[in-house]
Amino acid sequence: MTVMSNLKDLKSELEKYANNSNLTELQIVEKLEKHYFNKKVNENLKLYKKGTKKVSEITKDLKISPRKFYAILEKKKIEHKKYKKE
C-alpha cells in the first residue's frame, strides 16, 4: 500500500466517524492532536523524572517553549528547579 491510499482510507474513516457523531472532521482532528500531544508529553515527563532527558531536548521534541513546558510541570505538580530572573 502506498501512503496516498493509506491517507485516503484514513480520510474516509474520518468522514464516516464525523457523519455518525456530532463533530466535524476538523474537531475530530483537533481532539486527535490533543490526544497524541498529551501522550507524547507523558512519555517525555517519564524521561524527565528519571533524569534521562533534559528540558531543552523535550521542548525541541514537542516543539513548545520552555515556559510552556514548565507550565505543564506546574499543572501536573512535578517538582522542578525554579530560576529567579534578576
XYZ file of C-alpha atoms in Angstrom:
86
model
C 0.000 0.000 0.000
C 1.157 3.451 -0.736
C 0.990 6.442 1.557
C -1.711 8.066 -0.578
C -4.007 5.051 -0.361
C -3.458 4.928 3.408
C -4.378 8.611 3.622
C -7.490 8.025 1.545
C -8.521 5.230 3.893
C -7.913 7.463 6.891
C -9.897 10.305 5.321
C -12.836 8.030 4.536
C -12.842 6.638 8.081
C -12.696 10.174 9.436
C -15.638 11.211 7.268
C -17.641 8.148 8.369
C -16.931 8.927 12.014
C -17.894 12.581 11.510
C -21.195 11.548 9.892
C -22.006 9.258 12.833
C -21.058 11.803 15.506
C -21.998 15.411 16.193
C -18.467 16.564 15.345
C -16.895 17.968 12.209
C -13.791 16.435 10.674
C -11.735 19.354 11.948
C -12.998 18.916 15.518
C -12.079 15.230 15.374
C -8.580 16.063 14.115
C -8.147 18.623 16.919
C -9.160 16.020 19.513
C -6.720 13.529 17.998
C -3.975 16.155 18.025
C -4.573 16.856 21.731
C -4.591 13.136 22.489
C -1.306 12.416 20.717
C 0.343 15.576 22.096
C -0.608 14.578 25.653
C 0.633 11.057 25.011
C 3.994 12.408 23.856
C 4.141 14.827 26.817
C 3.562 11.968 29.258
C 6.309 9.871 27.637
C 8.723 12.798 27.908
C 7.702 13.529 31.507
C 8.653 9.975 32.496
C 12.095 10.516 30.975
C 12.357 13.934 32.646
C 11.558 12.445 36.078
C 14.233 9.778 35.569
C 16.696 12.494 34.575
C 17.439 10.923 31.208
C 16.067 13.782 29.113
C 16.714 17.489 29.523
C 14.178 20.289 29.220
C 15.850 21.611 26.071
C 15.585 18.207 24.378
C 11.944 17.828 25.406
C 10.924 21.303 24.233
C 12.655 20.709 20.905
C 10.940 17.325 20.551
C 7.476 18.682 21.435
C 8.027 21.968 19.573
C 6.969 24.059 22.577
C 8.647 26.813 24.554
C 10.411 26.077 27.856
C 7.904 28.368 29.576
C 5.036 26.193 28.316
C 6.851 23.041 29.450
C 7.361 24.467 32.939
C 3.646 25.357 32.993
C 2.875 21.702 32.233
C 5.159 20.671 35.101
C 3.356 23.093 37.439
C -0.042 21.827 36.320
C 0.944 18.203 36.915
C 2.621 19.134 40.225
C 6.019 17.783 39.180
C 8.930 19.158 41.138
C 11.487 21.178 39.174
C 14.083 23.876 39.725
C 12.785 27.400 39.646
C 15.113 30.045 38.309
C 14.758 33.608 39.516
C 15.032 36.382 36.972
C 17.235 39.213 38.145
